[in-house]
C-alpha cells in the first residue's frame, strides 16, 4: 500500500476493532448461550450490563437470535461484522483481494447462519474466517498498515477483557500485546493515559477486580478516525 | 474446456468469496450485485486477434490524433472532414481543454472499444469509450479463479495469459507520469465500479485516493498521508467524470472533485488518465467520422469497420432513416450504459411516428444503425447450453511510445434470449475472452 491517508489509517484501526469485537463477543456469546441453556436463562442481562449495551430483548430466546442476526440492531454481532466489512471493502489495496475474501466469507457465513437452528455450530466458520483473516495479515499487509489494524484489534480485545472480567493473566497478557502494538505505531498517543492504564493493570490480580477507570484510560490512549 | 464449464458454479462461488461485485442504484438505493459469470469463454484464434489488434491500434491512434487536433489547430474541421456542428456542438467538447497538451501528447490512455462479431465472422466496431471505460478487472480476476478451478483447461489450450493487465496499466501510468506517485482517483465505495477501482489499485500498486486525500498547491497535486506529509502526485488515473473533476473549472457543485486539479494539469505537472475532454471523440455522433479520421490522419484504410451508421443530421441520411426506421436501431448520443437504445422493430406504429418526429426535431441528438446479426455465443443456463447475444470490450492502452491491445477483453452477454442489450446494469453477465497463441 505504501502511503496511508488519514481516512485509511482510521479505517485500518476500526477494522481491527470491529473484527475483534465480533470475534470476542461471539466467543463470549457461546459461553452465555451455554449458561442460559439449562442454568440461568437471564444470564444475558449480565452480559449486556458488562458491555453497557441496552437491554432491548424480550427474553433469552429473543436475545439469542437478535443479538446475533438483527441487522437493525446496531449492537448485534451482524451489525459489527457489517461495519468491519464496510471498512475492509475500501481497503482492498491495503489488505489484498485474498485477505479481503476472508471478511467477505465471514459476512456471507453469518448471513447464511440466520436460518440455522444451531448458532454455535453455524457460526464456527465465522470464527475460522476471522482467524484466517488475521493470520493472512502477516503475509499480505505492509507493516505500517498491519500495525494500525493490530493496534485497533489489541485495544478492542483489552477493552472487552476488562469489561467482561477476564482473569488477570489474560488481561496482563493482552495489555502487554497492546503496549507492543502501540510501540510499533508511528502516531502520537496519550502517554499519560497509557501510564495510568499500566498502573491500574499492575494493581490487579486474580482476587481483585481491576479498576474500571482502566477502560476509560484505554479509550483515551489512542483515537484514530 | 468442458472441464472448465463444469466448474462454472465453483468459479462464481469464488467470485462471490472475493467480493467481485458492481454497484447499482435502484429507486435511489445503492445495491451491490454479483456480476454473473459464464464459464464458456469467447475464443479468438491468434490470426483473428492479430487483425483485431492492428485495427484497434489504428483506430485508437487516429482518435488520439483527432483529440490533439480538435483541442489545438482543428485542421480536420478546417479541411471539412468533420463538420464543426459535430466537432463542437456536443456538450462533451470542453473549451476548458483547448490548447492544453497532455504529457507526451496522449489523450486516451485506456480506451475501451466495443465490438460485435457478425454471423459472417466479421468484426464491427459499435462504440468507442475514451473517457473512463470500465470492466477489465472482471476478466482479470475470472481468469485467475478459472485457472484455480480448472488448471487442465489452460494446460490443454494455448491461451495467452491475460493477467498482465495490471502491469500494462502501471507502465501506461509510468510512461506519462510527471514526477511523483501514481494515484487512482475514485468517487468512493458507492460508485458502480468501485470494485474495479480498488482491484486495479491493488494490481498496479497505485494509491487509491478520494478527493479529500488530494490537494493542489502552486499548481502541483499532492496526496496527504496520515503523518501529514504531502506526497507529490505525477499521474492520476481518475475514475470520475470530467464535469466533476475540478469544481473550480467544471461543475462548481461537485463534491467529489479536486479544486485546482486542472491548474496542475495545464501547468504540465500531472498527467490525468484519460485526459479531460475526451468525450469530444467518443460521442456517438463522432463515431460516424472515425473511418474518415483514420484516412485523414494515418493515410490508411480502416482495418475494422463501423456498423453501418446514418446521421439524420445529413439530409440523405435523414430520408433513409425516416423510410427505414422500423428496421434500424436508434441511439441517443447523450446516453450510455445501454440506455437510449431503441429498436424500430419493437415499436408500435404510433411510437414509430413519435420517434420520427423527435428525430426530425433534434437530428443531432440521434444516430441510426443497421441491426447487425450478432454471432451468438453459448452460455450455460440451468444446465443447458443456450445461445445469447454478446459483445466484446477490447482494452487498448497508450502510453506515448506505443499503443498496445490487452490480449483479452470483457465479453458481455445478454441473459435475456430476446435482447441485444448486454450491459451489466441491465442484467447482463460476462465471460472470459481467450486469445489463443496459435
XYZ file of C-alpha atoms in Angstrom:
663
model
C 0.000 0.000 0.000
C 2.893 2.309 0.728
C 1.292 5.619 1.613
C -1.636 5.744 4.016
C -4.126 8.587 4.131
C -5.732 9.928 7.279
C -9.011 8.259 6.384
C -7.344 4.936 5.678
C -5.479 5.000 8.989
C -8.822 5.346 10.771
C -10.366 2.602 8.708
C -7.493 0.213 9.417
C -7.768 0.915 13.125
C -11.534 0.399 13.142
C -11.271 -2.694 11.002
C -9.074 -4.127 13.756
C -11.576 -3.096 16.406
C -14.682 -4.413 14.685
C -13.180 -7.753 13.684
C -12.019 -8.246 17.258
C -15.382 -7.173 18.645
C -17.123 -9.784 16.518
C -14.601 -12.439 17.446
C -14.564 -11.960 21.223
C -18.269 -11.281 21.644
C -19.050 -14.337 19.539
C -16.878 -16.447 21.795
C -18.453 -14.940 24.905
C -21.888 -15.444 23.414
C -21.099 -19.138 23.284
C -20.377 -19.176 27.000
C -23.527 -17.276 27.886
C -25.609 -19.343 25.476
C -24.425 -22.452 27.257
C -25.229 -20.965 30.660
C -28.689 -19.906 29.525
C -29.433 -23.327 28.157
C -30.078 -25.041 31.470
C -28.904 -22.889 34.371
C -29.632 -19.185 34.171
C -31.977 -18.106 31.367
C -31.453 -14.413 32.123
C -27.652 -14.587 32.168
C -27.636 -12.485 29.018
C -28.587 -9.474 31.133
C -25.251 -9.676 32.923
C -23.534 -9.832 29.534
C -25.350 -6.705 28.344
C -24.625 -4.899 31.575
C -20.916 -5.579 31.331
C -20.787 -4.301 27.784
C -23.074 -1.358 28.644
C -25.448 -2.407 25.899
C -29.164 -1.593 26.169
C -31.452 -4.486 27.010
C -33.821 -4.365 24.075
C -34.669 -8.061 24.176
C -37.960 -9.595 25.270
C -36.347 -12.694 26.784
C -33.407 -15.025 26.361
C -34.916 -16.547 23.201
C -35.165 -13.110 21.659
C -31.611 -12.318 22.747
C -30.130 -15.488 21.293
C -31.450 -14.592 17.847
C -31.469 -10.798 17.673
C -28.149 -10.204 19.365
C -26.601 -12.301 16.635
C -28.504 -11.501 13.498
C -30.624 -8.373 13.811
C -29.326 -6.050 11.093
C -31.414 -3.218 12.538
C -29.836 -3.553 15.963
C -26.602 -1.529 15.952
C -25.180 -3.687 18.755
C -25.780 -7.054 17.115
C -22.826 -9.127 16.025
C -24.051 -8.959 12.430
C -24.044 -5.146 12.606
C -20.499 -5.143 13.959
C -19.385 -7.539 11.259
C -21.039 -5.342 8.641
C -19.031 -2.397 9.985
C -15.874 -4.464 9.697
C -16.850 -5.260 6.087
C -17.610 -1.588 5.376
C -14.083 -0.705 6.463
C -12.479 -3.639 4.678
C -14.116 -3.042 1.337
C -12.470 0.355 0.986
C -9.090 -1.100 1.963
C -8.788 -3.797 -0.699
C -5.453 -2.470 -1.943
C -4.077 -2.458 1.628
C -5.439 -5.887 2.512
C -5.238 -7.626 -0.887
C -8.123 -9.401 -2.564
C -7.062 -12.677 -0.952
C -7.304 -11.257 2.546
C -10.438 -9.267 1.800
C -12.019 -12.587 0.853
C -11.965 -13.737 4.488
C -14.106 -10.815 5.623
C -16.464 -11.371 2.726
C -16.702 -15.041 3.707
C -17.288 -14.225 7.373
C -20.167 -11.961 6.409
C -21.626 -14.491 3.985
C -21.330 -17.224 6.642
C -23.005 -15.029 9.236
C -25.873 -14.271 6.889
C -26.198 -17.919 5.925
C -26.337 -18.926 9.600
C -29.544 -16.931 10.189
C -31.719 -19.795 9.025
C -29.926 -22.417 11.138
C -31.155 -23.913 14.395
C -27.712 -24.368 15.920
C -25.996 -20.988 16.042
C -22.905 -22.243 17.840
C -22.316 -24.731 15.075
C -23.317 -22.452 12.221
C -21.120 -19.613 13.429
C -17.939 -21.617 13.835
C -16.932 -20.806 10.231
C -17.206 -17.084 11.061
C -14.627 -17.524 13.805
C -12.459 -19.586 11.460
C -12.616 -16.893 8.783
C -11.583 -14.224 11.273
C -8.638 -16.336 12.386
C -7.652 -16.744 8.741
C -8.066 -13.009 8.153
C -5.702 -12.078 10.964
C -3.286 -14.825 10.035
C -3.154 -13.541 6.476
C -2.275 -10.027 7.674
C 1.328 -11.021 8.274
C 1.695 -12.219 4.707
C -0.302 -9.689 2.750
C -0.162 -6.346 4.520
C 2.720 -3.979 4.769
C 3.985 -3.385 8.289
C 2.550 0.072 8.828
C -0.971 -0.860 7.718
C -0.890 -4.045 9.734
C 0.327 -2.209 12.842
C -2.594 0.206 12.641
C -5.071 -2.645 12.351
C -3.316 -4.648 15.044
C -3.402 -1.718 17.449
C -7.165 -1.385 16.984
C -7.586 -5.105 17.467
C -5.473 -5.232 20.638
C -7.176 -2.203 22.120
C -10.605 -3.685 21.483
C -9.652 -7.025 22.963
C -8.265 -5.446 26.099
C -11.369 -3.287 26.417
C -13.621 -6.343 26.167
C -11.500 -8.390 28.547
C -11.634 -5.609 31.112
C -15.391 -5.255 30.768
C -16.036 -8.966 30.839
C -13.739 -9.537 33.832
C -11.435 -11.973 32.157
C -8.881 -13.397 34.525
C -5.904 -11.284 35.408
C -3.381 -13.329 33.463
C -5.336 -12.884 30.255
C -5.647 -9.168 30.853
C -1.977 -8.801 31.688
C -1.018 -10.704 28.550
C -3.334 -8.641 26.370
C -2.086 -5.427 27.914
C 1.457 -6.434 27.077
C 0.413 -7.134 23.471
C -1.397 -3.828 23.289
C 1.671 -1.992 24.546
C 3.783 -3.718 21.944
C 1.326 -2.804 19.164
C 1.225 0.791 20.394
C 5.011 0.923 20.379
C 5.077 -0.114 16.719
C 2.852 2.765 15.646
C 4.345 5.936 14.277
C 1.475 8.083 15.521
C 1.280 10.089 18.719
C -0.816 8.692 21.532
C -1.798 9.788 25.010
C 1.180 8.706 27.099
C -0.417 9.893 30.329
C -3.452 7.678 29.764
C -1.184 4.803 28.775
C 0.796 5.262 32.011
C -2.343 5.338 34.134
C -3.603 2.255 32.379
C -0.337 0.478 33.172
C -0.755 1.480 36.839
C -4.302 0.167 37.012
C -3.383 -3.097 35.413
C -0.321 -3.606 37.572
C -2.552 -3.256 40.639
C -4.861 -6.036 39.546
C -4.668 -9.693 40.373
C -6.847 -12.750 40.409
C -8.590 -11.764 43.648
C -9.285 -8.127 42.955
C -11.050 -6.636 40.010
C -9.126 -4.108 38.014
C -10.499 -0.627 38.448
C -12.983 0.186 35.683
C -11.258 3.514 35.224
C -8.720 1.488 33.273
C -11.283 1.189 30.481
C -11.596 4.961 30.270
C -7.819 5.317 30.133
C -7.652 2.699 27.437
C -10.147 4.541 25.252
C -8.184 7.761 25.709
C -4.858 6.184 24.831
C -5.349 6.130 21.110
C -8.059 7.563 18.944
C -7.885 7.251 15.196
C -10.585 8.030 12.681
C -12.956 -26.703 -21.998
C -15.796 -28.925 -20.810
C -13.922 -29.292 -17.548
C -13.854 -25.538 -17.109
C -17.569 -25.304 -17.886
C -18.332 -27.931 -15.265
C -16.665 -25.646 -12.710
C -18.840 -22.645 -13.567
C -20.633 -22.687 -10.221
C -17.366 -23.041 -8.327
C -15.893 -20.060 -10.124
C -18.989 -17.980 -9.385
C -18.672 -19.034 -5.733
C -15.044 -17.885 -5.732
C -16.029 -14.569 -7.347
C -18.552 -14.104 -4.521
C -15.931 -15.003 -1.955
C -13.639 -12.264 -3.205
C -16.397 -9.683 -3.345
C -16.348 -9.274 -7.133
C -19.376 -7.052 -7.487
C -20.733 -3.998 -9.188
C -22.954 -1.351 -7.707
C -26.324 -0.318 -8.967
C -28.876 2.224 -7.817
C -32.483 1.094 -7.740
C -35.065 3.651 -6.700
C -32.266 5.762 -5.293
C -30.918 2.970 -3.081
C -27.434 1.529 -3.631
C -27.136 -2.238 -4.025
C -24.078 -4.367 -4.630
C -24.616 -7.232 -7.020
C -22.559 -10.133 -8.194
C -21.742 -9.938 -11.895
C -22.930 -13.296 -13.293
C -20.037 -15.158 -14.885
C -20.417 -17.758 -17.585
C -17.578 -20.238 -17.811
C -17.749 -20.850 -21.573
C -15.105 -18.419 -22.824
C -15.184 -16.432 -26.003
C -12.303 -17.845 -28.030
C -10.382 -15.694 -30.504
C -7.811 -17.538 -32.622
C -4.360 -15.999 -32.950
C -4.724 -14.852 -36.586
C -8.094 -13.273 -35.900
C -6.729 -11.443 -32.878
C -3.752 -10.228 -34.889
C -6.133 -8.488 -37.283
C -8.226 -7.101 -34.424
C -5.090 -5.857 -32.726
C -3.912 -3.981 -35.800
C -7.321 -2.481 -36.366
C -7.746 -1.397 -32.771
C -4.312 0.213 -32.583
C -5.005 2.024 -35.834
C -8.339 3.287 -34.545
C -7.067 4.457 -31.162
C -4.027 6.154 -32.703
C -6.349 8.058 -35.049
C -8.653 9.005 -32.175
C -5.685 10.319 -30.173
C -4.607 12.392 -33.175
C -8.146 13.692 -33.550
C -8.239 14.798 -29.910
C -4.880 16.538 -30.236
C -6.152 18.301 -33.357
C -9.590 19.251 -32.131
C -8.168 20.853 -28.985
C -5.495 22.798 -30.907
C -5.367 23.601 -34.656
C -8.709 21.956 -35.588
C -7.329 21.203 -39.012
C -9.729 18.328 -39.593
C -12.636 20.737 -39.277
C -10.980 23.321 -41.493
C -10.456 20.617 -44.090
C -14.128 19.740 -43.967
C -13.690 16.135 -42.862
C -15.633 16.553 -39.623
C -18.296 19.288 -39.644
C -17.988 21.916 -36.919
C -21.590 21.121 -35.978
C -20.405 17.732 -34.799
C -16.969 18.616 -33.528
C -18.002 21.445 -31.229
C -21.738 21.330 -30.655
C -21.573 18.342 -28.369
C -21.662 19.085 -24.645
C -18.655 16.800 -24.171
C -16.340 19.068 -26.141
C -14.703 21.053 -23.326
C -13.423 24.504 -24.292
C -11.501 24.499 -20.995
C -9.179 21.893 -22.525
C -8.336 23.868 -25.651
C -4.595 24.275 -26.203
C -3.713 22.077 -23.241
C -1.242 19.442 -24.361
C -1.303 16.433 -22.054
C 2.001 14.783 -21.036
C 3.552 13.019 -24.032
C 0.594 14.128 -26.131
C -1.572 11.163 -25.128
C -5.283 11.814 -24.587
C -6.810 8.366 -24.490
C -4.549 6.165 -22.402
C -7.131 3.488 -21.688
C -9.616 3.021 -24.495
C -12.499 0.594 -24.277
C -13.600 -0.268 -27.786
C -16.865 -2.177 -28.067
C -17.153 -4.632 -30.924
C -19.539 -7.287 -32.118
C -18.897 -10.183 -34.391
C -21.478 -10.644 -37.100
C -22.722 -14.049 -38.139
C -20.369 -13.759 -41.125
C -17.442 -13.662 -38.690
C -16.609 -10.035 -39.488
C -15.999 -7.751 -36.514
C -17.740 -4.376 -36.329
C -16.961 -1.504 -34.027
C -20.033 -0.496 -32.067
C -18.698 2.221 -29.827
C -15.501 3.922 -28.701
C -15.192 4.599 -24.960
C -12.405 7.080 -24.352
C -13.481 8.610 -21.063
C -13.480 6.081 -18.229
C -14.151 2.693 -19.773
C -14.570 0.054 -17.119
C -14.654 -3.718 -16.977
C -11.091 -5.036 -17.339
C -10.972 -6.197 -13.729
C -13.700 -8.816 -14.213
C -11.964 -10.990 -16.817
C -8.696 -10.452 -14.931
C -9.946 -11.998 -11.729
C -12.159 -14.523 -13.508
C -9.083 -15.869 -15.300
C -7.198 -16.081 -12.019
C -10.009 -18.078 -10.443
C -10.672 -20.209 -13.537
C -7.066 -21.324 -13.508
C -7.542 -22.421 -9.898
C -10.786 -24.279 -10.639
C -9.721 -25.943 -13.869
C -5.956 -25.855 -14.462
C -6.167 -28.555 -17.136
C -8.230 -26.251 -19.348
C -5.204 -23.990 -19.576
C -2.773 -26.858 -19.929
C -4.631 -28.237 -22.917
C -5.481 -24.977 -24.681
C -2.977 -22.401 -25.815
C -4.439 -19.391 -24.087
C -2.450 -16.157 -23.875
C -2.117 -15.104 -20.232
C -4.223 -12.009 -19.587
C -3.070 -11.419 -16.031
C -0.544 -8.768 -17.070
C -3.180 -6.049 -17.355
C -2.147 -4.529 -14.010
C 1.430 -4.342 -15.230
C 0.372 -2.847 -18.575
C -1.707 -0.229 -16.808
C 1.135 0.538 -14.440
C 3.509 1.013 -17.384
C 0.986 3.314 -19.052
C 0.771 5.447 -15.917
C 4.548 5.474 -15.515
C 5.033 6.498 -19.140
C 3.108 9.749 -18.676
C 3.923 10.339 -15.003
C 5.231 13.877 -14.446
C 7.161 13.004 -11.285
C 5.589 11.557 -8.163
C 3.304 8.710 -7.205
C 0.536 7.154 -9.293
C -2.946 7.581 -7.904
C -6.311 6.084 -8.823
C -8.958 8.665 -8.011
C -12.294 7.108 -7.094
C -15.556 8.827 -6.169
C -15.859 6.232 -3.417
C -17.437 2.996 -2.392
C -20.872 3.814 -3.720
C -19.718 4.102 -7.289
C -20.897 1.315 -9.602
C -17.322 0.334 -10.479
C -15.758 0.627 -7.019
C -14.619 -2.994 -7.016
C -12.656 -2.291 -10.157
C -11.074 0.873 -8.743
C -9.816 -0.931 -5.668
C -8.756 -4.046 -7.568
C -6.761 -2.059 -10.113
C -5.103 -0.117 -7.289
C -4.045 -3.431 -5.797
C -2.787 -4.784 -9.114
C -0.942 -1.635 -10.235
C 0.457 -0.638 -6.842
C -1.108 2.806 -7.283
C -2.576 4.615 -4.295
C -6.371 4.563 -4.225
C -7.460 8.072 -3.333
C -10.605 10.067 -2.830
C -10.715 13.780 -3.369
C -10.219 14.532 0.339
C -6.786 12.896 0.197
C -5.593 15.230 -2.580
C -4.843 18.928 -2.768
C -3.178 21.322 -5.176
C -0.588 23.840 -4.127
C 1.390 26.030 -6.511
C -0.018 24.062 -9.446
C 1.266 20.763 -8.082
C -1.004 17.923 -6.972
C -0.252 16.264 -3.630
C -1.551 13.301 -1.663
C -1.609 13.908 2.074
C -0.701 10.902 4.202
C -1.735 10.314 7.802
C 1.515 11.715 9.148
C 0.565 14.996 7.480
C 3.269 14.731 4.802
C 2.479 15.880 1.244
C 3.454 13.351 -1.435
C 3.711 14.686 -4.959
C 1.395 13.004 -7.471
C 2.676 12.506 -11.024
C -0.241 10.673 -12.619
C -3.928 10.383 -11.766
C -5.976 7.587 -13.233
C -9.264 9.231 -12.479
C -12.478 7.271 -12.358
C -14.572 10.418 -12.080
C -16.357 12.090 -14.975
C -14.936 15.274 -16.447
C -17.652 17.503 -15.127
C -16.955 16.501 -11.510
C -13.175 16.519 -11.727
C -12.423 20.056 -10.604
C -15.165 22.263 -9.137
C -13.187 25.389 -9.960
C -13.116 24.556 -13.673
C -16.210 22.449 -14.273
C -19.310 21.911 -12.115
C -18.929 24.108 -9.024
C -21.319 21.886 -7.079
C -19.077 18.832 -7.452
C -18.237 17.369 -4.062
C -16.002 14.611 -5.413
C -13.510 16.666 -7.407
C -10.162 18.201 -6.521
C -10.080 22.017 -6.602
C -7.427 23.373 -8.987
C -6.558 19.952 -10.401
C -6.934 21.430 -13.884
C -4.374 24.136 -12.994
C -1.816 21.455 -12.161
C -2.728 19.643 -15.368
C -2.486 22.764 -17.535
C 0.911 23.516 -15.990
C 2.125 20.090 -17.086
C 2.727 18.951 -13.527
C 0.413 15.972 -13.514
C -0.949 13.540 -16.068
C -4.670 12.834 -16.000
C -5.677 9.472 -17.459
C -7.792 9.691 -19.538
C -7.405 13.319 -20.455
C -10.348 15.597 -19.713
C -12.349 16.413 -22.795
C -12.059 13.002 -24.462
C -15.815 12.844 -24.808
C -15.346 15.013 -27.875
C -14.067 11.916 -29.679
C -16.312 9.168 -28.316
C -19.596 10.898 -28.763
C -21.891 8.529 -30.680
C -22.211 11.155 -33.410
C -18.440 11.445 -33.852
C -18.257 7.652 -34.175
C -19.548 8.042 -37.724
C -16.428 10.010 -38.658
C -13.774 7.695 -37.211
C -13.095 5.846 -40.502
C -12.623 9.261 -42.122
C -10.214 10.228 -39.324
C -8.150 7.116 -39.972
C -7.824 8.024 -43.638
C -7.178 11.699 -42.813
C -4.519 11.300 -40.116
C -2.911 7.997 -40.981
C -3.472 7.798 -44.722
C -4.665 4.224 -44.278
C -7.869 2.353 -44.938
C -9.669 1.348 -41.740
C -8.959 -2.257 -40.842
C -12.062 -2.564 -38.685
C -15.411 -1.310 -39.909
C -18.111 0.652 -38.136
C -21.589 -0.790 -38.020
C -23.458 0.831 -40.969
C -24.483 4.157 -39.460
C -26.687 7.043 -40.571
C -26.610 10.588 -39.305
C -30.028 12.222 -39.577
C -28.056 15.472 -39.496
C -27.380 14.843 -43.214
C -30.382 15.211 -45.457
C -29.809 11.979 -47.381
C -29.358 10.008 -44.184
C -32.458 11.621 -42.704
C -34.500 10.448 -45.676
C -33.165 6.923 -45.321
C -33.802 6.835 -41.589
C -37.350 8.104 -41.992
C -38.047 5.454 -44.633
C -36.450 2.515 -42.804
C -36.941 3.353 -39.157
C -38.672 0.054 -38.370
C -35.541 -1.912 -39.330
C -32.952 0.325 -37.663
C -31.646 0.746 -34.146
C -31.680 4.356 -32.983
C -29.274 5.623 -30.344
C -29.462 8.803 -28.344
C -25.902 10.166 -28.492
C -26.162 11.593 -24.977
C -26.943 8.256 -23.351
C -24.697 5.408 -22.249
C -24.867 2.046 -20.479
C -27.386 0.593 -22.904
C -29.895 3.347 -22.202
C -31.364 5.407 -25.030
C -31.164 2.470 -27.451
C -34.405 1.957 -29.401
C -35.055 -0.854 -31.847
C -37.526 0.297 -34.512
C -38.921 -3.219 -34.862
C -40.096 -3.129 -31.220
C -42.225 -0.010 -31.668
C -45.896 0.293 -32.493
C -46.886 2.395 -35.495
C -47.733 5.327 -33.200
C -44.448 5.097 -31.315
C -42.513 4.906 -34.579
C -44.204 8.083 -35.723
C -43.391 9.773 -32.415
C -39.755 8.780 -32.819
C -39.714 10.138 -36.384
C -40.977 13.489 -35.108
C -38.352 13.587 -32.356
C -35.547 12.766 -34.792
C -36.754 15.463 -37.196
C -36.843 17.959 -34.356
C -33.394 17.048 -32.950
C -31.363 15.431 -35.750
C -28.016 15.974 -33.974
C -29.237 14.016 -30.960
C -29.539 10.639 -32.703
C -27.708 8.170 -34.853
C -29.336 5.214 -36.563
C -27.649 1.927 -37.355
C -28.454 -1.212 -39.258
C -29.108 -4.039 -36.823
C -26.146 -6.363 -37.030
C -26.974 -10.012 -36.642
C -24.509 -10.758 -33.871
C -22.875 -14.129 -33.811
C -24.449 -15.659 -30.717
C -22.277 -17.174 -28.039
C -23.367 -20.116 -25.954
C -23.929 -19.671 -22.262
C -24.930 -22.173 -19.617
C -28.476 -21.636 -18.419
C -29.892 -24.110 -15.918
C -27.553 -26.852 -17.086
C -28.257 -26.338 -20.800
C -26.210 -24.548 -23.445
C -28.243 -21.746 -24.972
C -27.222 -19.039 -27.477
C -27.182 -15.399 -26.407
C -26.163 -12.054 -27.878
C -22.713 -10.922 -26.775
C -20.282 -8.108 -27.442
C -16.612 -7.594 -26.691
C -14.971 -4.650 -24.998
C -11.339 -4.574 -26.035
C -8.908 -2.547 -23.930
C -6.272 -0.554 -25.758
C -3.518 1.147 -23.772
C -1.478 4.100 -24.992
C 1.458 5.442 -23.051
C 3.320 7.550 -25.546
C 5.804 5.330 -27.344
C 3.365 2.637 -28.290
C -0.231 1.585 -28.300
C -0.976 -1.971 -27.214
C -4.060 -4.145 -27.034
C -4.645 -6.265 -23.958
C -4.805 -9.859 -25.207
C -8.209 -10.481 -23.632
C -11.243 -8.299 -23.059
C -14.608 -8.180 -21.426
C -17.213 -10.274 -23.201
C -20.649 -9.267 -22.018
C -23.783 -11.179 -22.867
C -27.467 -10.695 -22.555
C -29.189 -13.184 -20.284
C -32.487 -12.415 -21.923
C -32.927 -14.506 -25.100
C -34.789 -11.680 -26.863
C -32.417 -8.880 -26.013
C -29.411 -7.329 -27.695
C -28.578 -5.267 -24.597
C -25.610 -6.755 -22.771
C -24.882 -4.130 -20.112
C -24.358 -5.310 -16.556
C -26.603 -2.511 -15.312
C -29.383 -4.148 -17.316
C -28.859 -7.662 -16.033
C -26.166 -8.902 -18.403
C -23.383 -11.303 -17.478
C -19.763 -11.687 -18.539
C -17.338 -14.227 -19.927
C -13.615 -14.520 -20.101
C -12.087 -13.825 -23.505
C -9.443 -16.273 -24.601
C -6.913 -15.160 -27.146
C -5.111 -18.211 -28.443
C -1.401 -18.147 -29.004
C -1.652 -20.271 -32.153
